[in-house]
Coordinates of C-alpha atoms and ligand atoms in Angstrom, one line a residue:
X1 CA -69.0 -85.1 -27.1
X2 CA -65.0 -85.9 -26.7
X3 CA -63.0 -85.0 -29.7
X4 CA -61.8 -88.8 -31.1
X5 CA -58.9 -87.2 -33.0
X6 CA -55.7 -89.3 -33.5
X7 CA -52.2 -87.3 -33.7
X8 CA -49.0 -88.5 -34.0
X9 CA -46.0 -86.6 -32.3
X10 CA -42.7 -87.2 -33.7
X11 CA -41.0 -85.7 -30.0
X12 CA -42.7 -84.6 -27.0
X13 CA -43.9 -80.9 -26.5
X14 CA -44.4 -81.0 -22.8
X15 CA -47.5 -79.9 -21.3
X16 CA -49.3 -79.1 -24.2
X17 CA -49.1 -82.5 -25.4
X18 CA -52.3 -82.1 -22.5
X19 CA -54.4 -79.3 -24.7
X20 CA -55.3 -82.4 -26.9
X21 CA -55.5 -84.8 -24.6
X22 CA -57.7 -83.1 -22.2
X23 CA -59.9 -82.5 -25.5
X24 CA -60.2 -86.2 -25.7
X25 CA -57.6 -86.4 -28.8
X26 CA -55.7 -90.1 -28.9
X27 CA -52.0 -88.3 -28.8
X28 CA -49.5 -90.8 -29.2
X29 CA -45.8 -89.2 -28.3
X30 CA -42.5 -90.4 -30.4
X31 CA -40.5 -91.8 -27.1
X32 CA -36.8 -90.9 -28.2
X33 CA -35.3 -87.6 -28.5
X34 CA -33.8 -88.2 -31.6
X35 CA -35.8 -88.0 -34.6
X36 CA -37.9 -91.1 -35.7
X37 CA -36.8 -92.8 -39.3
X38 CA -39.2 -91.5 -42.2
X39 CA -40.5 -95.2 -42.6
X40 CA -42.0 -94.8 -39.1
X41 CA -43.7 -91.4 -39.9
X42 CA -45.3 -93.2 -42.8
X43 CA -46.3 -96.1 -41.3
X44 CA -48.1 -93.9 -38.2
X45 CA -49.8 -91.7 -40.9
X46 CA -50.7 -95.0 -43.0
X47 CA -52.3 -96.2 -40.0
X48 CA -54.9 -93.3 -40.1
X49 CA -54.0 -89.8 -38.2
X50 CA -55.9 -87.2 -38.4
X51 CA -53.0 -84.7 -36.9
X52 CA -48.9 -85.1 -37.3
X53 CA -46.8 -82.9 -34.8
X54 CA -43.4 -82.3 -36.7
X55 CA -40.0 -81.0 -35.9
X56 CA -37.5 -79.5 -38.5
X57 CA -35.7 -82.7 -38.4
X58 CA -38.8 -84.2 -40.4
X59 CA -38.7 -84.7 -44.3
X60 CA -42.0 -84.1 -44.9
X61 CA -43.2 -84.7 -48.6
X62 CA -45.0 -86.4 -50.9
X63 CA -44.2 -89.7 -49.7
X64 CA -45.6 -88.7 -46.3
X65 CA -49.3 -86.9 -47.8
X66 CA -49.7 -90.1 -50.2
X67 CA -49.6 -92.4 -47.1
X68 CA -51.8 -89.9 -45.3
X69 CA -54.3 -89.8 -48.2
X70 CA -58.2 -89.2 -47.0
X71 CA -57.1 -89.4 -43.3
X72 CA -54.9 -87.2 -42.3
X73 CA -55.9 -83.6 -42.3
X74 CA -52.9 -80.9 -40.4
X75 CA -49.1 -81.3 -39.7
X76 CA -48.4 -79.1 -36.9
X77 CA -44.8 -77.8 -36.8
X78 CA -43.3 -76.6 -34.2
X79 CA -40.4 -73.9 -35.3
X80 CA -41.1 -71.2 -37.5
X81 CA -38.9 -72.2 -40.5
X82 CA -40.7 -75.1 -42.6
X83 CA -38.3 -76.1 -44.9
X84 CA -38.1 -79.9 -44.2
X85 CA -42.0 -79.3 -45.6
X86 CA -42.5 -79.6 -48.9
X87 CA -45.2 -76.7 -49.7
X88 CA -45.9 -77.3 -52.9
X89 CA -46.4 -80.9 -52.6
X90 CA -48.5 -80.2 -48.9
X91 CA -50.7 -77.7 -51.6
X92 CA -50.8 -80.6 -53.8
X93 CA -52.6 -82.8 -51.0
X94 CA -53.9 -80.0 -49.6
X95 CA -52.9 -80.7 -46.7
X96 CA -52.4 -77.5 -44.2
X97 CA -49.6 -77.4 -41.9
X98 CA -49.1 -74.7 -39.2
X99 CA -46.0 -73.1 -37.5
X100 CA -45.0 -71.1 -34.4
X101 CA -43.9 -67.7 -35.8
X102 CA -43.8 -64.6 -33.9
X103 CA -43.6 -66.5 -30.5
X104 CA -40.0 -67.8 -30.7
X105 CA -39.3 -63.8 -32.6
X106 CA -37.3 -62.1 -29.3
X107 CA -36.2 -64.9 -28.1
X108 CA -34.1 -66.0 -31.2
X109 CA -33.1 -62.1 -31.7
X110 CA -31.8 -62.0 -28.6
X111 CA -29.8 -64.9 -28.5
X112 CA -28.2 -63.8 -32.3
X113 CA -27.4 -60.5 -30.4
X114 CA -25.6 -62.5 -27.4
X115 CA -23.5 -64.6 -30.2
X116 CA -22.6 -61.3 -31.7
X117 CA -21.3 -59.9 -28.2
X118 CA -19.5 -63.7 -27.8
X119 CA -17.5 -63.3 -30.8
X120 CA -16.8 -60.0 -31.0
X121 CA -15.8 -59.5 -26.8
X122 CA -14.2 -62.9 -27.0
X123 CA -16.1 -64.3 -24.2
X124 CA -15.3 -67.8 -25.4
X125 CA -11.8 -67.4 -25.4
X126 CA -11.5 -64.9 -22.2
X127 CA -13.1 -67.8 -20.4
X128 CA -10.9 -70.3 -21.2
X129 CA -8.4 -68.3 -20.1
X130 CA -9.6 -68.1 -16.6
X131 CA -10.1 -72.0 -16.2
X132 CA -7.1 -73.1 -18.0
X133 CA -5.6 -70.8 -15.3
X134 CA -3.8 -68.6 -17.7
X135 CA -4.6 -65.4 -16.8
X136 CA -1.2 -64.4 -14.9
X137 CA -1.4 -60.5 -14.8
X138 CA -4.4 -57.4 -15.5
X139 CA -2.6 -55.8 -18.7
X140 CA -4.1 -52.9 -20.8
X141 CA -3.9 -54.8 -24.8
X142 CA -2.5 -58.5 -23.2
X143 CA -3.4 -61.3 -24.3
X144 CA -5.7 -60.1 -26.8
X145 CA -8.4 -57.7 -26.8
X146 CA -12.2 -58.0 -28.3
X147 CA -14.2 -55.4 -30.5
X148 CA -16.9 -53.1 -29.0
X149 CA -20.3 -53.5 -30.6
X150 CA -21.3 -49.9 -29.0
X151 CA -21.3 -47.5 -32.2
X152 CA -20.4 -50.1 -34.7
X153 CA -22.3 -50.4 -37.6
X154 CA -24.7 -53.8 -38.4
X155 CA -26.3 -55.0 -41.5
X156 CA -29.6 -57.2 -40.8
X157 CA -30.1 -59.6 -43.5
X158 CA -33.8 -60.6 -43.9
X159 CA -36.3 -57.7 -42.4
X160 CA -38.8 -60.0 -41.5
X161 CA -39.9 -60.7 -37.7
X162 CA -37.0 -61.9 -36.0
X163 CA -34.9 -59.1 -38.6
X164 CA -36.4 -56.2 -36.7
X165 CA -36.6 -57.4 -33.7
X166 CA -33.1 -57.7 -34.0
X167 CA -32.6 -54.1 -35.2
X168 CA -34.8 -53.1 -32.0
X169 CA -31.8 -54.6 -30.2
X170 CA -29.1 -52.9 -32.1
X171 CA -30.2 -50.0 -31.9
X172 CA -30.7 -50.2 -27.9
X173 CA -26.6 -50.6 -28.1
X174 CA -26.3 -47.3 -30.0
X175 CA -25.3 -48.9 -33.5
X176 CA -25.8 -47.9 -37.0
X177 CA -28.2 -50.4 -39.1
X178 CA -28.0 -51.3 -42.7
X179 CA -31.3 -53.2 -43.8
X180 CA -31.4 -55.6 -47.0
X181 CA -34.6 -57.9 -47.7
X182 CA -35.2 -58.0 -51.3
X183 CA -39.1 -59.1 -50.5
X184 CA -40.1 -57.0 -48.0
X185 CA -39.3 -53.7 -46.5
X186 CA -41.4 -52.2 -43.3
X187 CA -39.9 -48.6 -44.0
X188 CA -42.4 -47.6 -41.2
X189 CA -40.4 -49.7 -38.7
X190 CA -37.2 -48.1 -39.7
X191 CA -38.4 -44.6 -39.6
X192 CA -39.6 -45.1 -36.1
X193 CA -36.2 -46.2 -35.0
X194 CA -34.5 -43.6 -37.0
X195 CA -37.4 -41.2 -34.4
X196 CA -36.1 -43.2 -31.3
X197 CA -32.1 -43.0 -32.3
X198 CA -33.0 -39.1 -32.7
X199 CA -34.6 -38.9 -29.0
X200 CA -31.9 -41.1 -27.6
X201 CA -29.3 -38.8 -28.7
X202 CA -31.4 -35.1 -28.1
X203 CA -31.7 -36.2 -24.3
X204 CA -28.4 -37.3 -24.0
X205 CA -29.3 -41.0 -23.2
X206 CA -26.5 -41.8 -26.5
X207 CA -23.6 -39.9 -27.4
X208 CA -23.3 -39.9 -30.9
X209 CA -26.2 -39.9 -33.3
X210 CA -26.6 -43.6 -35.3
X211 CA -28.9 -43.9 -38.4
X212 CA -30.5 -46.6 -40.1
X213 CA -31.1 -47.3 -43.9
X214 CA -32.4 -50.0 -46.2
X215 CA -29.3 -50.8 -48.8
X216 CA -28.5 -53.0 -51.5
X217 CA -27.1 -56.3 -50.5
X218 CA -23.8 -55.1 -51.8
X219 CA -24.0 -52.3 -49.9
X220 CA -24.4 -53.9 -46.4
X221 CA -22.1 -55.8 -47.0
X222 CA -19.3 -53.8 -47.9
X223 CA -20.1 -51.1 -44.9
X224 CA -21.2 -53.8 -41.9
X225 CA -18.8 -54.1 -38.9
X226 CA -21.2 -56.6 -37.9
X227 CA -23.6 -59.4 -40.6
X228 CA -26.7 -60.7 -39.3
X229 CA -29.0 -63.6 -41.1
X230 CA -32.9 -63.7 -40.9
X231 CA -33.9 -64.9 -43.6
X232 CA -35.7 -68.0 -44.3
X233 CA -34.2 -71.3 -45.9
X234 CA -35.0 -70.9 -49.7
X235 CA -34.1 -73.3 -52.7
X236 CA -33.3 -72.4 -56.1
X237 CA -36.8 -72.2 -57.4
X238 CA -38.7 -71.7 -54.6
X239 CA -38.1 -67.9 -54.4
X240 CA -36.8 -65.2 -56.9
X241 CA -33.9 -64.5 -54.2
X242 CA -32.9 -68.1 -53.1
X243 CA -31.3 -68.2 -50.1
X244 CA -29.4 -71.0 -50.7
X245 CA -25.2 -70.4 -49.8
X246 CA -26.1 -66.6 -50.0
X247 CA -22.8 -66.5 -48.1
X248 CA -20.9 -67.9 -50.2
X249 CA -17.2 -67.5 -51.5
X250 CA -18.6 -64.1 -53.5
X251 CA -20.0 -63.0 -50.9
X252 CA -17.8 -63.8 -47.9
X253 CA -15.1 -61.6 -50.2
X254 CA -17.5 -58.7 -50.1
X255 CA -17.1 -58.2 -46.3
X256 CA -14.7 -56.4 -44.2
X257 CA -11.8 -58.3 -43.4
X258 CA -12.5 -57.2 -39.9
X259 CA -16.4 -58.3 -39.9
X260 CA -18.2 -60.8 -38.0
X261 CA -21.0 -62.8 -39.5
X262 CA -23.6 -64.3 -37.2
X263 CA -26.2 -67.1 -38.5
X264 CA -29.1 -67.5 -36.7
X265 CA -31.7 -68.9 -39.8
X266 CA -30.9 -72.0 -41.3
X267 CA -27.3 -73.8 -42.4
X268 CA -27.5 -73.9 -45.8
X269 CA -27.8 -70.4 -46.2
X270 CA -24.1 -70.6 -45.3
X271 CA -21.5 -72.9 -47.4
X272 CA -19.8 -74.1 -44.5
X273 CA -16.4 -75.1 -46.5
X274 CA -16.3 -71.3 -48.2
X275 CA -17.0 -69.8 -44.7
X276 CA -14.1 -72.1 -42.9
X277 CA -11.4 -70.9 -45.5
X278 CA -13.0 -67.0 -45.3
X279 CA -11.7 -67.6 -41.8
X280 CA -8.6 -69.3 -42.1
X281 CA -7.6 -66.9 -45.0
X282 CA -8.7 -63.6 -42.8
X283 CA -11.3 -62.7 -45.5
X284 CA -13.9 -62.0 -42.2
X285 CA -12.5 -61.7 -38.7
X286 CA -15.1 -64.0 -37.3
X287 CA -18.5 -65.7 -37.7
X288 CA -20.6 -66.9 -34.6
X289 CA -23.4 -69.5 -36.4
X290 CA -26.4 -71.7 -34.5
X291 CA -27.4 -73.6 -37.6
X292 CA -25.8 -75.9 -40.0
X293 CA -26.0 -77.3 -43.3
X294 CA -26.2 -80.9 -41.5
X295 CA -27.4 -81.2 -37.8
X296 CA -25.5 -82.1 -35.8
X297 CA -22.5 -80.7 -36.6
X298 CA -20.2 -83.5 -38.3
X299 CA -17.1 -84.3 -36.2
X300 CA -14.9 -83.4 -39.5
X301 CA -16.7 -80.5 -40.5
X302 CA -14.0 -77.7 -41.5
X303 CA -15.7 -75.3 -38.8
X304 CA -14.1 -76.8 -35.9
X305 CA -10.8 -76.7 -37.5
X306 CA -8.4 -75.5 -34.2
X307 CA -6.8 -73.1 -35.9
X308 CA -10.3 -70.9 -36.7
X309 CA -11.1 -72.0 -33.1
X310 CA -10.8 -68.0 -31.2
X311 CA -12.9 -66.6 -34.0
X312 CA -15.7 -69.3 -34.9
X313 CA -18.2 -69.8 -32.2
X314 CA -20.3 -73.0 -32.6
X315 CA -23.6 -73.5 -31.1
X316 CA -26.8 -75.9 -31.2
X317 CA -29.6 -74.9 -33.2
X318 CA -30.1 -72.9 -29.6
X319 CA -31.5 -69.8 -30.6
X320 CA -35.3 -70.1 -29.9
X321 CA -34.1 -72.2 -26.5
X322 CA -35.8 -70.3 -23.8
X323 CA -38.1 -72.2 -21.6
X324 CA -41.3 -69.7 -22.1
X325 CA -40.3 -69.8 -25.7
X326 CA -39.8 -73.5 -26.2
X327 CA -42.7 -74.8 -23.6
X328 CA -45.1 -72.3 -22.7
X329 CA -48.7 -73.7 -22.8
X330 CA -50.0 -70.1 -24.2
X331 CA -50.0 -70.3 -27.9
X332 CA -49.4 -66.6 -27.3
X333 CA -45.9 -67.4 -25.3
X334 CA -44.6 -70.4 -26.2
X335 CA -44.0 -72.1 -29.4
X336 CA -44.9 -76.0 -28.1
X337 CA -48.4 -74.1 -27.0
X338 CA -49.1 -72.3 -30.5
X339 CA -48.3 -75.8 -31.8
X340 CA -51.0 -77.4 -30.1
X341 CA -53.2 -74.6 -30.8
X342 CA -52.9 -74.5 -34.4
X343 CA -53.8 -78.5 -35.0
X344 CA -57.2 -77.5 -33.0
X345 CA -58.1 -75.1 -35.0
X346 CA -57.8 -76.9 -38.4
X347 CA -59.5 -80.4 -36.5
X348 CA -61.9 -78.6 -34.7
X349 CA -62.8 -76.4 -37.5
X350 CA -62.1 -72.8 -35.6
X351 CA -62.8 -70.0 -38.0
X352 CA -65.9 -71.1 -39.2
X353 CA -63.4 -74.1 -40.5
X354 CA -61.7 -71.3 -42.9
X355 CA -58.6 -72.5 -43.4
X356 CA -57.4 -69.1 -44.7
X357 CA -58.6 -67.3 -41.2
X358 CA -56.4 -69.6 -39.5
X359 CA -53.6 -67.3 -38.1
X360 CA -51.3 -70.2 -37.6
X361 CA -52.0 -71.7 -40.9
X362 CA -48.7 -71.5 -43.4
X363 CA -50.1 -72.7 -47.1
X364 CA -53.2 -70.8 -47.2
X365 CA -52.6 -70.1 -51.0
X366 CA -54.0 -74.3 -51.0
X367 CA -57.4 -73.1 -49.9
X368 CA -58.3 -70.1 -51.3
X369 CA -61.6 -69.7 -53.2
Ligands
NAD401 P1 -39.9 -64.0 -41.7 O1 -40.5 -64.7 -42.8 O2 -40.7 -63.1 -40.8 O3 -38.7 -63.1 -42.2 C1 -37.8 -63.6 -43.2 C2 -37.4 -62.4 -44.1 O4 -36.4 -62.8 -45.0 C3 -38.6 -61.9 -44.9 O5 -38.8 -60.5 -44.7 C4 -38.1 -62.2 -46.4 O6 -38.6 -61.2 -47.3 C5 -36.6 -62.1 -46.2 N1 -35.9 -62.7 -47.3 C6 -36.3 -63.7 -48.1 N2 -35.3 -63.9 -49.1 C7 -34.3 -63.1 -48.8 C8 -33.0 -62.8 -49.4 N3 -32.6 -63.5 -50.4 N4 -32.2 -61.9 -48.8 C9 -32.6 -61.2 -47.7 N5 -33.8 -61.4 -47.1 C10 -34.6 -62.3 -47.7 O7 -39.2 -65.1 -40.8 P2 -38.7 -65.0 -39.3 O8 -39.8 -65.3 -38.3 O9 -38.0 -63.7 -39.1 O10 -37.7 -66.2 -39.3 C11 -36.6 -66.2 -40.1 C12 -35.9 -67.5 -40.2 O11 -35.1 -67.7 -39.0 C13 -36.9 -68.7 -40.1 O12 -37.3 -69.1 -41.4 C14 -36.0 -69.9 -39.6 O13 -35.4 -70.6 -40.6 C15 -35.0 -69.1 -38.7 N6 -35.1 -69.4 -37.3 C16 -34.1 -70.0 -36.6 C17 -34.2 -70.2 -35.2 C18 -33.1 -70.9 -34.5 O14 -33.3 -71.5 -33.5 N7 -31.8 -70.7 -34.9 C19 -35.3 -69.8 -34.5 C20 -36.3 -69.1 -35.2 C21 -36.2 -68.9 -36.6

C-alpha cells in the first residue's frame, strides 16, 4: 500500500528528494534557489502537508504550525542549527522537527580549520599576489609573512560535536587546546587526547609536548593564539549562556592583540560592527568568519571595509559544503539523506511511532510521557 504522504520542500535536496518519492510520498520541490516568501510556506502548509522540508533561511513559527493545524505532522530540516525554528512554539503545536547533526560534524571542522590556516598563512593575500603579478623577487620576511598554527595554542568555543572534532584536528597539528562550554564538558574526550598528545610526543612523531584543558571563558580568551566558535545560536532567554554577540566589544578586548577568531556557528553570535573596529583598531590580528548576522553578506556591511581587507576572510555559510556531506543519499553520510530519513520516520511511524526514540528528532521534551 503506497505511502500518500504530501511534503513540501522549500529547495531541492537532490537525490533524496527520491527516498520519498519512491515511497509513494506527493513531494512537491520549491523551484528557485533562493528562499520562498513566508506567505508561500503558509499557504503550502494551509493547503494540507503532512511533511515540510526547511532550510535555515526559513522563519518557522507560530504563524507557520497555526496554518498547519491537524495536518501537518514533521518539518524536516536540513542543517544542524534550528534557530530559524521556533522550539517552544513547535512544542506548543507539537509539532516535531528533525535535523542533520553529526553528519555535516568533520566536514564543517575541517573547513573552520582550513579558514584558520587562510588567515593566519595569508593564503588570501599571498595569492593575490601571484595573479596581480606582484611577486617580483623570493625574499626571507618580504612582503609580509603569515603565523604558523604548528605549536600555537587554540581555544575551542562550544565542546559539542563539531567542537571536538575540531580539537581532534588541532591537535593533529601539534597545538595546545583550551576548552570552554559552560553546558557540557566530555572530560573523557580531552583525557584521551591529552593520552594521544603524550604518545605523539614519547615516539617522536611531535617535538614538543602540547596539553589540553577545559578553562573559564576568560581564560581562553586571554591565552588563545587562535579562537574557534561551535556553539549554537542562542537568544536571551532561551539558554542560561546566550550566545547572542558573545563576541562582542568586551570580549573582542579580552583577546590577544595578535589572535585570530574564526566563526564557523551562526552570525549573530558575532556583532559584526564591534568585530570590524576590533580589526581596524588592532584589538585582534584577524578573524576568518562563514556565517553572518544577515545572509548574504550586505554590500555595506563594515566587514568588507578595504582597509581590514588582508586580515578578515569572508566566506559563504560554506562550512558543511562538501558534496558527501551536503548530498549523500545515506542518512549516515550526507545531511540531504538524514533529512529525508528523519521525515520517514515520524510519517511512517518508525520506532514503534515513539517520537522520543527517533534519533533525528530535535524537540523530544514535546512528547514525553
Ligand atoms: P552541539 O549542540 O553538538 O554543540 C554545541 C555546543 O555549544 C554544546 O556543547 C553547548 O553546550 C555549547 N554551548 C552552548 N552555549 C554555549 C556558550 N554560551 N558558550 C560556549 N559553549 C556553549 O552542536 P554542533 O553539532 O557542534 O553544531 C554547533 C553549531 O554550528 C550549530 O548549532 C550550527 O549553528 C553551527 N553549524 C554551522 C555550519 C556552517 O555551515 N557554517 C555547519 C554546521 C553547524
Amino acid at each position: 500500500m503506497p505511502n500518500k504522504f504530501r511534503v513540501f520542500a522549500t529547495c531541492d535536496i537532490g537525490e533524496s528528494i527520491n527516498l520519498l518519492r519512491n515511497r509513494g510520498y506527493e513531494v512537491e520541490v520549491y523551484p528557485q534557489p533562493e528562499a520562498p516568501p513566508k506567505s508561500l510556506i503558509i499557504e503550502k502548509v494551509k493547503s494540507g502537508i503532512d511533511g515540510l522540508i526547511t532550510t535555515l533561511r526559513d522563519t518557522i513559527d507560530a504563524e507557520v504550525f497555526e496554518a498547519g493545524k491537524g495536518n501537518l505532522k514533521v518539518i524536516s530540516q536540513i542543517a544542524v542549527g534550528f534557530d530559524n525554528i521556533n522550539r517552544a512554539d513547535a512544542n506548543k503545536y507539537k509539532i516535531p522537527f528533525t535535523n542533520t547533526a553529526d553528519v555535516l560534524t568533520e566536514a564543517t571542522a575541517e573547513f573552520a580549520f582550513f579558514m584558520l590556516g587562510d588567515l593566519a598563512r595569508k593564503l588570501w593575500t599571498a595569492e593575490h599576489l601571484t595573479r596581480e603579478n606582484k611577486w617580483g623577487f623570493w625574499h626571507p620576511y618580504l612582503p609580509f609573512l603569515g603565523d604558523e598554527v604548528t605549536g600555537k595554542t587554540i581555544a575551542i568555543i562550544g565542546t559539542g560535536r563539531i567542537g571536538l572534532a575540531m580539537i581532534k584536528k588541532c591537535a593533529g597539528f601539534d597545538m595546545n587546546i583550551l576548552c570552554y562550554d559552560p553546558a557540557y564538558q566530555n572530560h573523557d574526550y580531552v583525557k584521551a587526547i591529552q593520552e594521544t598528545m603524550d604518545l605523539r610526543h614519547a615516539r617522536g612523531i611531535q617535538r614538543e609536548k602540547t596539553w589540553i584543558k577545559y578553562v573559564s571563558l576568560d581564560e581562553a580568551l586571554a591565552q588563545a593564539d587562535f579562537v574557534s566558535v561551535h556553539v549554537p545560536l542562542l537568544r536571551e532567554g532561551e539558554s542560561d549562556a546566550p550566545t547572542y554577540h558573545l563576541f562582542n566589544e568586551t570580549n573582542l578586548r579580552k583577546m590577544k592583540p595578535t589572535a585570530f577568531l574564526v566563526n564557523t556557528s551562526r552570525g549573530p553570535v558575532v556583532d559584526e560592527p564591534a568585530l570590524a573596529k576590533a580589526l581596524r583598531e588592532n584589538w585582534i590580528g584577524g578573524a576568518a568568519l562563514d556565517v553572518y548576522e544577515k545572509e548574504p553578506l550586505a554590500t555595506d556591511s563594515p566587514l568588507r571595509d578595504p582597509a581590514i581587507e588582508d586580515r578578515c576572510r569572508l566566506l559563504p555559510h560554506f562550512a558543511s559544503a562538501g558534496k558527501i556531506t551536503r548530498l549523500s543519499t545515506d542518512p549516515n553520510k550526507g545531511m540531504a539523506g538524514r533529512c529525508a530519513q528523519g521525515m520517514i520516520d515520524v510519517l511512517e511511524g518508525n520506532y514503534g511511532g515513539d517520537l522520543t526514540k527517533m534519533p533525528y528528532v530535535v524537540n523530544k521534551e514535546a512528547f514525553g510521557k
